[in-house]
GROMACS .gro file of N, CA and C in nm:
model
  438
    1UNK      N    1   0.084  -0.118   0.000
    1UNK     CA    2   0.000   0.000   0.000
    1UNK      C    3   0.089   0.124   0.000
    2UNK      N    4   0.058   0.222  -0.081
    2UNK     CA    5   0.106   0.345  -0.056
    2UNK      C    6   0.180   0.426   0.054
    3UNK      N    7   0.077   0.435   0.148
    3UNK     CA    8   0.085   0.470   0.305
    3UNK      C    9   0.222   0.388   0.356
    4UNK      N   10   0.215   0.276   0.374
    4UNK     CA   11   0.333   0.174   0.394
    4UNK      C   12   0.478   0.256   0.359
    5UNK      N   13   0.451   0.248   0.200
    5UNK     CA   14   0.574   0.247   0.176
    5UNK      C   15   0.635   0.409   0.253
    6UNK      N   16   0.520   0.525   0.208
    6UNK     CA   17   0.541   0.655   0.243
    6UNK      C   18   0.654   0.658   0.408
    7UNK      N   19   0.559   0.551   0.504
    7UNK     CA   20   0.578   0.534   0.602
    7UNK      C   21   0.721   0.506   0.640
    8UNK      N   22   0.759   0.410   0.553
    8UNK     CA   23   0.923   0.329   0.534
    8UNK      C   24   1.003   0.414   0.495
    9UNK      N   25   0.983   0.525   0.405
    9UNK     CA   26   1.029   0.566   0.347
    9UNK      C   27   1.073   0.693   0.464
   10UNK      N   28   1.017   0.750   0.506
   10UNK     CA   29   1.012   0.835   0.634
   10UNK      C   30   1.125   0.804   0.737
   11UNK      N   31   1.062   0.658   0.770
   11UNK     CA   32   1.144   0.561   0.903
   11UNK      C   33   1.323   0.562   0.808
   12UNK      N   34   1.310   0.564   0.711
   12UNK     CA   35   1.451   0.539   0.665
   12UNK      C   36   1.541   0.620   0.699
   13UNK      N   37   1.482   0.764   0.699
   13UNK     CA   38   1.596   0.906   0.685
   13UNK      C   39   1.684   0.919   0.801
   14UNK      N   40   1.822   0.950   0.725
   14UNK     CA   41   1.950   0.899   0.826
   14UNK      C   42   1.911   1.058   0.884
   15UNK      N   43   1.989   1.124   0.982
   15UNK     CA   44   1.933   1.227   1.067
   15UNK      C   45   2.047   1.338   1.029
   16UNK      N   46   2.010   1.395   0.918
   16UNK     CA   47   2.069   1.455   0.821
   16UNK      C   48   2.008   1.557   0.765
   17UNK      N   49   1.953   1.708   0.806
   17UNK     CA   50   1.886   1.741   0.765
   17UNK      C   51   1.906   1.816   0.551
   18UNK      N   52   2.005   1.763   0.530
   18UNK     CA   53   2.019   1.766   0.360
   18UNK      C   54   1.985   1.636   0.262
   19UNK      N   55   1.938   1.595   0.357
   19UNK     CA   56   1.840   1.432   0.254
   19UNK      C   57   1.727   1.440   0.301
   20UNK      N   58   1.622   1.539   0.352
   20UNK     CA   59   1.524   1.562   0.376
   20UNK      C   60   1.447   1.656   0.314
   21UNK      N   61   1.399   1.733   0.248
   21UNK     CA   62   1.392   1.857   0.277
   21UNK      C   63   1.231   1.853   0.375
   22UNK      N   64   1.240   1.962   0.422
   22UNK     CA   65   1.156   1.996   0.540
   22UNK      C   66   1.041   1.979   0.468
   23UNK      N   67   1.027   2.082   0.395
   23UNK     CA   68   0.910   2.107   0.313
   23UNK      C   69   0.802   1.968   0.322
   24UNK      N   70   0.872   1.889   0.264
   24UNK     CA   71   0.873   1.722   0.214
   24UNK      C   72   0.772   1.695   0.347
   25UNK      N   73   0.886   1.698   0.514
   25UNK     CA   74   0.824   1.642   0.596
   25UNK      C   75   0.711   1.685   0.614
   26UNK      N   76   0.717   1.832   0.629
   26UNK     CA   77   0.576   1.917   0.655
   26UNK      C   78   0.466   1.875   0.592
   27UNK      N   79   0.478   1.854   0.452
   27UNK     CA   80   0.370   1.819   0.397
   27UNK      C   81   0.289   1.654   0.428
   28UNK      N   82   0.415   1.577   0.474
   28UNK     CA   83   0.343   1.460   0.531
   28UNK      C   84   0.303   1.454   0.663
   29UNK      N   85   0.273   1.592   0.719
   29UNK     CA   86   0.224   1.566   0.830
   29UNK      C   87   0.091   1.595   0.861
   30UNK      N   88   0.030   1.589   0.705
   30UNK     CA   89  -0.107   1.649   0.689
   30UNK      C   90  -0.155   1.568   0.600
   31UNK      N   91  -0.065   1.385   0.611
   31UNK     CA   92  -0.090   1.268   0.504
   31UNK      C   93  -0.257   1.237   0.591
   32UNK      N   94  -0.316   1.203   0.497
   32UNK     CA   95  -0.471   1.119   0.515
   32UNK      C   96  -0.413   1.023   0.613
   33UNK      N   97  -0.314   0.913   0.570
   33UNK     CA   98  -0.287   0.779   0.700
   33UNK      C   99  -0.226   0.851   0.811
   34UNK      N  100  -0.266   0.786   0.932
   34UNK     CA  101  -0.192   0.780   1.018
   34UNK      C  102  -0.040   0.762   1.098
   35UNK      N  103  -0.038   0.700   1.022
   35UNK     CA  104   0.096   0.591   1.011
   35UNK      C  105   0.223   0.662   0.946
   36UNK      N  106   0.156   0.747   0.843
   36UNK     CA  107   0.240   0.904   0.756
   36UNK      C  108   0.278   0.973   0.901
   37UNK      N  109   0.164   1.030   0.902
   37UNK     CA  110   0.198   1.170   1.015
   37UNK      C  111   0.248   1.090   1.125
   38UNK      N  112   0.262   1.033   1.172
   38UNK     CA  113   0.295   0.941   1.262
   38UNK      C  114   0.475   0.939   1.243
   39UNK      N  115   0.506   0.923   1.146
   39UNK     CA  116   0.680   0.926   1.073
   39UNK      C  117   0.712   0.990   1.037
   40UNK      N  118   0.612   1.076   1.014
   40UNK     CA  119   0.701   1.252   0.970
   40UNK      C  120   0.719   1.299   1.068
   41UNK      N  121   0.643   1.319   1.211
   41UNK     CA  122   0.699   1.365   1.353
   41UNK      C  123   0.838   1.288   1.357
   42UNK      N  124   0.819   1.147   1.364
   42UNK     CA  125   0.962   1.087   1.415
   42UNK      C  126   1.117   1.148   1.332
   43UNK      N  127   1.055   1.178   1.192
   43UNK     CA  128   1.143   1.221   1.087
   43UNK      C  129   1.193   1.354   1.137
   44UNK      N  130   1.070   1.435   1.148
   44UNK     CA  131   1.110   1.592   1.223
   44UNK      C  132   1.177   1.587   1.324
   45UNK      N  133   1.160   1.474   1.407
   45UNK     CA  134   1.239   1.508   1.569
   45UNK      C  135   1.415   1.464   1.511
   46UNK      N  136   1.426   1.410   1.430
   46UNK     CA  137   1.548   1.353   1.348
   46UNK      C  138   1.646   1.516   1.287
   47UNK      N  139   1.584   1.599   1.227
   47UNK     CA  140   1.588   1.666   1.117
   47UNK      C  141   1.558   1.829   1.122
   48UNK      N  142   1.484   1.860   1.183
   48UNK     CA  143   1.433   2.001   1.222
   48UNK      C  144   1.543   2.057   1.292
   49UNK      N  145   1.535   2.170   1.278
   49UNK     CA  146   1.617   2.244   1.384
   49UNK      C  147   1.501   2.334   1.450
   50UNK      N  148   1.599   2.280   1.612
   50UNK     CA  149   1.538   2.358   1.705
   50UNK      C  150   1.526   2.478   1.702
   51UNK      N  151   1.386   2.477   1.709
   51UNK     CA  152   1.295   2.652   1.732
   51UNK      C  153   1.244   2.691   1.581
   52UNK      N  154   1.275   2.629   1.489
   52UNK     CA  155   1.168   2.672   1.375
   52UNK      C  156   1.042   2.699   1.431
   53UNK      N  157   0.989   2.789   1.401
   53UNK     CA  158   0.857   2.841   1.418
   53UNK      C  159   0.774   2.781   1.317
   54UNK      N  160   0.810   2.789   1.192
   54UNK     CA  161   0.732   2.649   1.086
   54UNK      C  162   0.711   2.471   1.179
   55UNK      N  163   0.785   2.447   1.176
   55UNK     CA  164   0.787   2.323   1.229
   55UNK      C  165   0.711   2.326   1.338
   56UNK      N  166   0.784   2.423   1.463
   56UNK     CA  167   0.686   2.392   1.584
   56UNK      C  168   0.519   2.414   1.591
   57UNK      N  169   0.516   2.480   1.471
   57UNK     CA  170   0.335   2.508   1.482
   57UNK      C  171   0.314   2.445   1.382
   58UNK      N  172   0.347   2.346   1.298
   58UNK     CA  173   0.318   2.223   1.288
   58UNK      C  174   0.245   2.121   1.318
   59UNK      N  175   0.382   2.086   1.418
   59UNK     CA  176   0.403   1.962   1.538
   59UNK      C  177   0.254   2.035   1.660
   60UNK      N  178   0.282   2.170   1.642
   60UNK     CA  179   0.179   2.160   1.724
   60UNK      C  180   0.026   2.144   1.693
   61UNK      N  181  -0.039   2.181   1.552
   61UNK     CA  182  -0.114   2.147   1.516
   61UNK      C  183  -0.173   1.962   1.525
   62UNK      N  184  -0.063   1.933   1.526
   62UNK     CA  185  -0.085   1.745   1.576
   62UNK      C  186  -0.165   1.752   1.656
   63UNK      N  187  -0.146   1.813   1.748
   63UNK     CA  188  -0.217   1.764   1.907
   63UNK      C  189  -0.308   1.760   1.915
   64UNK      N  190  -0.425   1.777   1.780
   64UNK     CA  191  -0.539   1.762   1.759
   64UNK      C  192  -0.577   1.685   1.641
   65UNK      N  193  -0.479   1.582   1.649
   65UNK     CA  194  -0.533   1.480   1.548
   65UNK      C  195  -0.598   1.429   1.561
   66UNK      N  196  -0.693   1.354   1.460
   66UNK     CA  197  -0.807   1.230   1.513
   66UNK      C  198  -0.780   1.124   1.607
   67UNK      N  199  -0.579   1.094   1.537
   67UNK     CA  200  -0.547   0.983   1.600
   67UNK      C  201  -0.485   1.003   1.754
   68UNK      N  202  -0.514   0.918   1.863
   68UNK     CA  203  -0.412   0.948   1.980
   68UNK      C  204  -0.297   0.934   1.982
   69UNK      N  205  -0.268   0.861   1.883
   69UNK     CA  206  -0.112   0.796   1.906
   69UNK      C  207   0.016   0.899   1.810
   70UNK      N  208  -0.101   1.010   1.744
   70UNK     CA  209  -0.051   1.105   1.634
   70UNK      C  210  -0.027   1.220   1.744
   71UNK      N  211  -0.140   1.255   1.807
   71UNK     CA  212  -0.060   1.333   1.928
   71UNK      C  213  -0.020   1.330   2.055
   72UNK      N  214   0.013   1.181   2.057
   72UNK     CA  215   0.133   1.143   2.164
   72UNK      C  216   0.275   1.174   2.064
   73UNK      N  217   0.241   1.111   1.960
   73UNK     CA  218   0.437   1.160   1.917
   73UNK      C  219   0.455   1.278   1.920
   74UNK      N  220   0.349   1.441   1.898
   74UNK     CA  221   0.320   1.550   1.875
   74UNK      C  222   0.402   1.614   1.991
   75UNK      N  223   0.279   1.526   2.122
   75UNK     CA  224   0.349   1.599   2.219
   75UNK      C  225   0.512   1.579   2.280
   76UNK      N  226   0.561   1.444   2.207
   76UNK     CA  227   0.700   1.399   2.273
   76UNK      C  228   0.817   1.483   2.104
   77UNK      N  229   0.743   1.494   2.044
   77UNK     CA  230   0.857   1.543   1.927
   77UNK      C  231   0.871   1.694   1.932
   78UNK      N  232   0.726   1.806   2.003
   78UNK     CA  233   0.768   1.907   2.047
   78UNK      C  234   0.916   1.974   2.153
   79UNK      N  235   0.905   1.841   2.195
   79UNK     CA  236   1.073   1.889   2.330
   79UNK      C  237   1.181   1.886   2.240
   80UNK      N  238   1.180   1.788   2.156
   80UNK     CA  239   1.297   1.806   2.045
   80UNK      C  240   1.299   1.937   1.926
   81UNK      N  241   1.217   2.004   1.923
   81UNK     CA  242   1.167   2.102   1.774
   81UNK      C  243   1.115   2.234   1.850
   82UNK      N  244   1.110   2.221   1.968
   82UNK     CA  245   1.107   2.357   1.968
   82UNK      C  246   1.191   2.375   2.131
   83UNK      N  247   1.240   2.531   2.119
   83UNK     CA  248   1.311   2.583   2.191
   83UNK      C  249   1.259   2.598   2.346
   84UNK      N  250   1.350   2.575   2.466
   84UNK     CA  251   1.299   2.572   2.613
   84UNK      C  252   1.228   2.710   2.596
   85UNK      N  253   1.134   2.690   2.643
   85UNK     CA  254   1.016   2.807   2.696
   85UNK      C  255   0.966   2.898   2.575
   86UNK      N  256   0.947   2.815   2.475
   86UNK     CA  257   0.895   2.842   2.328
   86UNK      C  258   0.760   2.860   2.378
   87UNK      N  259   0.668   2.966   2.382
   87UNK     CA  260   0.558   3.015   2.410
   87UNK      C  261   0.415   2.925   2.341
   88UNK      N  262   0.469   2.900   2.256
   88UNK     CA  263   0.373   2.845   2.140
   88UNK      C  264   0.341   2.692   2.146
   89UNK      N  265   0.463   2.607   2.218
   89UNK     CA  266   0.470   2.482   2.265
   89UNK      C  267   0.464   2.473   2.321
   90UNK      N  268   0.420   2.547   2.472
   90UNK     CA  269   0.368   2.517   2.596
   90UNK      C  270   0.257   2.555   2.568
   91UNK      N  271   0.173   2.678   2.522
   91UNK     CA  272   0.052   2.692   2.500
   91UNK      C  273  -0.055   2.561   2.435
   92UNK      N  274   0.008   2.489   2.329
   92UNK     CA  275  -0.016   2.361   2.262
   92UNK      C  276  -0.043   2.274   2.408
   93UNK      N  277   0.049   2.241   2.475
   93UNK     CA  278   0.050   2.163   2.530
   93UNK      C  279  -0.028   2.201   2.665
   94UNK      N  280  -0.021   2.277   2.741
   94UNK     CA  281  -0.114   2.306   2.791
   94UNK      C  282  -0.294   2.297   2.756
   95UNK      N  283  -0.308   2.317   2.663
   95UNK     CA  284  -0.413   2.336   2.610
   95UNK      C  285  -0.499   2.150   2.557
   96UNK      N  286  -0.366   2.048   2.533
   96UNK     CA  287  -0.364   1.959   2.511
   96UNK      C  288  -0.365   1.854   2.649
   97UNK      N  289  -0.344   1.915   2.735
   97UNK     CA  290  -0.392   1.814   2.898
   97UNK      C  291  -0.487   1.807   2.906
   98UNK      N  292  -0.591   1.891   2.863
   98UNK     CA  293  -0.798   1.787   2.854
   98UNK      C  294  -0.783   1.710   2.757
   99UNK      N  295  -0.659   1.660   2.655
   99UNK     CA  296  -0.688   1.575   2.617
   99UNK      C  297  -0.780   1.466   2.643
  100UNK      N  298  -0.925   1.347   2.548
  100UNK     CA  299  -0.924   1.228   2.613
  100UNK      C  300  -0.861   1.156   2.657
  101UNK      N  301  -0.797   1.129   2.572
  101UNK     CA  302  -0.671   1.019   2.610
  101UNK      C  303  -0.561   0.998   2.710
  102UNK      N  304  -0.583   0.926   2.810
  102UNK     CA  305  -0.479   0.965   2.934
  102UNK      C  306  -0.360   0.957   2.867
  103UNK      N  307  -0.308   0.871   2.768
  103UNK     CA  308  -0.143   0.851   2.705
  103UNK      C  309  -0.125   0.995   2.668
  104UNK      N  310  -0.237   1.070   2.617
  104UNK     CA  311  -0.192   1.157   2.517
  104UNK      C  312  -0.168   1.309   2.639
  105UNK      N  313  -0.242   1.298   2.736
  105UNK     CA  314  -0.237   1.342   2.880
  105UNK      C  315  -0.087   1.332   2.944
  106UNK      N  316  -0.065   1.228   2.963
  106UNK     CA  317   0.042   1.200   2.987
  106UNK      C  318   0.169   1.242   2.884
  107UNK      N  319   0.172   1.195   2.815
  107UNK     CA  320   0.291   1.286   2.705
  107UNK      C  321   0.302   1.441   2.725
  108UNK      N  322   0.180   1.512   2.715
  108UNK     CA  323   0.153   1.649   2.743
  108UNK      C  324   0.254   1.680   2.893
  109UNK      N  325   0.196   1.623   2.973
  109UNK     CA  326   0.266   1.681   3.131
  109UNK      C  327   0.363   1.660   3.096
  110UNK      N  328   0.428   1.538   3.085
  110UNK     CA  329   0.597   1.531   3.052
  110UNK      C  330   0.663   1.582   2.938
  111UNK      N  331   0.608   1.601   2.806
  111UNK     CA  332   0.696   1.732   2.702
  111UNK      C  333   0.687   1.866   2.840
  112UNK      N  334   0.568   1.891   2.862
  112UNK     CA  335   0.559   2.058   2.970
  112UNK      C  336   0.700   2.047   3.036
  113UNK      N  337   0.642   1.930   3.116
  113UNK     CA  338   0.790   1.960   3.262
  113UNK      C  339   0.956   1.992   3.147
  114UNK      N  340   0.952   1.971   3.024
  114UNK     CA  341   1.086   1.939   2.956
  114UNK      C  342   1.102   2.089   2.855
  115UNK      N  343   0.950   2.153   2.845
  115UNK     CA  344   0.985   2.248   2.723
  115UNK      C  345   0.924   2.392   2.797
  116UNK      N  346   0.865   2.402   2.853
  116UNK     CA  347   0.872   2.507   2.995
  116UNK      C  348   0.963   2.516   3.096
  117UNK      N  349   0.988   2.679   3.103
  117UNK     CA  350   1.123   2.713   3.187
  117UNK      C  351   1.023   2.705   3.341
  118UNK      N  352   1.122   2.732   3.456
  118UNK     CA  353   1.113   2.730   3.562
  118UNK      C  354   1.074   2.806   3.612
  119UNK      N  355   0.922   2.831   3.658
  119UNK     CA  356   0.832   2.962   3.725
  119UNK      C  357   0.750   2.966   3.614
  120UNK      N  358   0.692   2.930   3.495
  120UNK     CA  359   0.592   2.936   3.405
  120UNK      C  360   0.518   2.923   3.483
  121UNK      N  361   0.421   3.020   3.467
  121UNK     CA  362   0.263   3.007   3.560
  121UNK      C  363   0.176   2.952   3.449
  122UNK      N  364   0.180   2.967   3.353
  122UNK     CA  365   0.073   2.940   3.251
  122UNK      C  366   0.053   2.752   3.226
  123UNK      N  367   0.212   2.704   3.269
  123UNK     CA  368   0.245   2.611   3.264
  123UNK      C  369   0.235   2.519   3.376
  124UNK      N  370   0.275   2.540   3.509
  124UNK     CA  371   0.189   2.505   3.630
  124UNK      C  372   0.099   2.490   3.667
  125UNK      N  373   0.017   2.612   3.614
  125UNK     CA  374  -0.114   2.633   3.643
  125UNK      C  375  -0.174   2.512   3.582
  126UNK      N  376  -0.187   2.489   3.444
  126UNK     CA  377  -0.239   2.326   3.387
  126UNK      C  378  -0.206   2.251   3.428
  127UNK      N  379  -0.068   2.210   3.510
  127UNK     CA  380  -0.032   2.083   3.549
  127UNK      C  381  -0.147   2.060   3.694
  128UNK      N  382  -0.093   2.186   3.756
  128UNK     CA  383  -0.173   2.188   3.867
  128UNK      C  384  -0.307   2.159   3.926
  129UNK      N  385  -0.393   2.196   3.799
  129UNK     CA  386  -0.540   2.178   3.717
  129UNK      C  387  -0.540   2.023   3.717
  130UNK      N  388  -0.444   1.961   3.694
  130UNK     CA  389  -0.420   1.821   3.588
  130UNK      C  390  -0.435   1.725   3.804
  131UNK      N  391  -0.338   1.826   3.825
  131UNK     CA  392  -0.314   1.726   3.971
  131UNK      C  393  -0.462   1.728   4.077
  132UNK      N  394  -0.543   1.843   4.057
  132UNK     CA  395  -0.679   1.878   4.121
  132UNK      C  396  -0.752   1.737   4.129
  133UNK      N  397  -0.754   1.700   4.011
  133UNK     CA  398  -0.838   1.609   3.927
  133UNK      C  399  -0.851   1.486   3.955
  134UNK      N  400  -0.953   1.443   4.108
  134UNK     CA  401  -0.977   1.318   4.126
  134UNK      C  402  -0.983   1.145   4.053
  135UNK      N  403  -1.017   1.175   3.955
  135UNK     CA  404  -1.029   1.125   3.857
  135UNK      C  405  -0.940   1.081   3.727
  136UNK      N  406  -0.842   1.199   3.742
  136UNK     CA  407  -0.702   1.153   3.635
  136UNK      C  408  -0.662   1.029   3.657
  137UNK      N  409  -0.602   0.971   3.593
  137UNK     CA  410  -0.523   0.836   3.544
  137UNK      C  411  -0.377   0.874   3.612
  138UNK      N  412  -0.374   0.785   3.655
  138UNK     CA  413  -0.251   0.775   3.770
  138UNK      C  414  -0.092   0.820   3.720
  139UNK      N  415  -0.100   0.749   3.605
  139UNK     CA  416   0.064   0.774   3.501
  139UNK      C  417   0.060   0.963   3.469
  140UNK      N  418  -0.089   1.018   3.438
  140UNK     CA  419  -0.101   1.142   3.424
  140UNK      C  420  -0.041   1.235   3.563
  141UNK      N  421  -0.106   1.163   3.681
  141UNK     CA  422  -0.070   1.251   3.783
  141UNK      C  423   0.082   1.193   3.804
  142UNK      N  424   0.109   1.117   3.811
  142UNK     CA  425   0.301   1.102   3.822
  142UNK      C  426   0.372   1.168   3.747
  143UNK      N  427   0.289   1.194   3.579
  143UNK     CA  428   0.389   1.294   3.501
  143UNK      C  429   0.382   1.413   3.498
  144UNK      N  430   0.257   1.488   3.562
  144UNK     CA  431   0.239   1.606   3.617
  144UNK      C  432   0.290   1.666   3.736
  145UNK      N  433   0.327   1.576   3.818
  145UNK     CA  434   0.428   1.556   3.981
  145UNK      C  435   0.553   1.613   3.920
  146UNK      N  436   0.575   1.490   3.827
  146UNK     CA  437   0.750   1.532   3.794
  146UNK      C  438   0.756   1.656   3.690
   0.00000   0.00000   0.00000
């Protein structure tokens, strides 16, 4: 199948950003399969340079994929692609802790604790929100702790 190969083809790229071009990745991160956007994050966390503002609002657009598992890599390939206390990737991610998905919950708190500087209120404040929450999924509140 198509998708497949797209996919392989992605997973292949040595971490080189002159056998890539960006463009390329960007555009597969808006592939119909899953499994695409899914390897173009892994490709970007390979390949991007840190703090593109293209890329990171991207990657951050993921975090609202259909798929969960599209913005779990979203939220773990943001710490690599964008810069500590990049405004725009904590806002994402913040905004991405009501996630449904506790995995995708969880990824969120732990990119935060890694891509937010130290004293972010905007950034606490959600975790903090996250820790209130009788009801969270346990791995969520351990990665919101740390």
């Amino acid at each position: 199948e198509a998708a497949m190969f797209r996919q392989q083809s992605l997973q292949q790229l040595p971490a080189d950003s002159n056998t890539a071009p960006l463009h390329k990745l960007l555009d597969c991160t808006g592939d119909a399969k899953a499994i695409v956007r899914h390897a173009a994050l892994q490709a970007l966390r390979k390949v991007a340079c840190r703090g593109d503002p293209c890329v990171v609002a991207r990657v951050s657009v993921l975090l609202s994929d259909l798929e969960a598992g599209v913005r779990q890599a979203a939220a773990a390939a943001l710490v690599q692609v964008a810069d500590h206390g990049d405004r725009q990737a904590v806002a994402a991610l913040c905004g991405a802790l009501a996630d449904d998905a506790w995995s995708v919950r969880r990824a969120c708190a732990e990119s935060l604790g890694k891509v937010a500087v130290a004293g972010d209120r905007a950034a606490a404040d959600a975790l903090a929100s996250r820790l209130a929450l009788r009801n969270e999924h346990t791995l969520v509140l351990k990665a919101a702790e740390e």
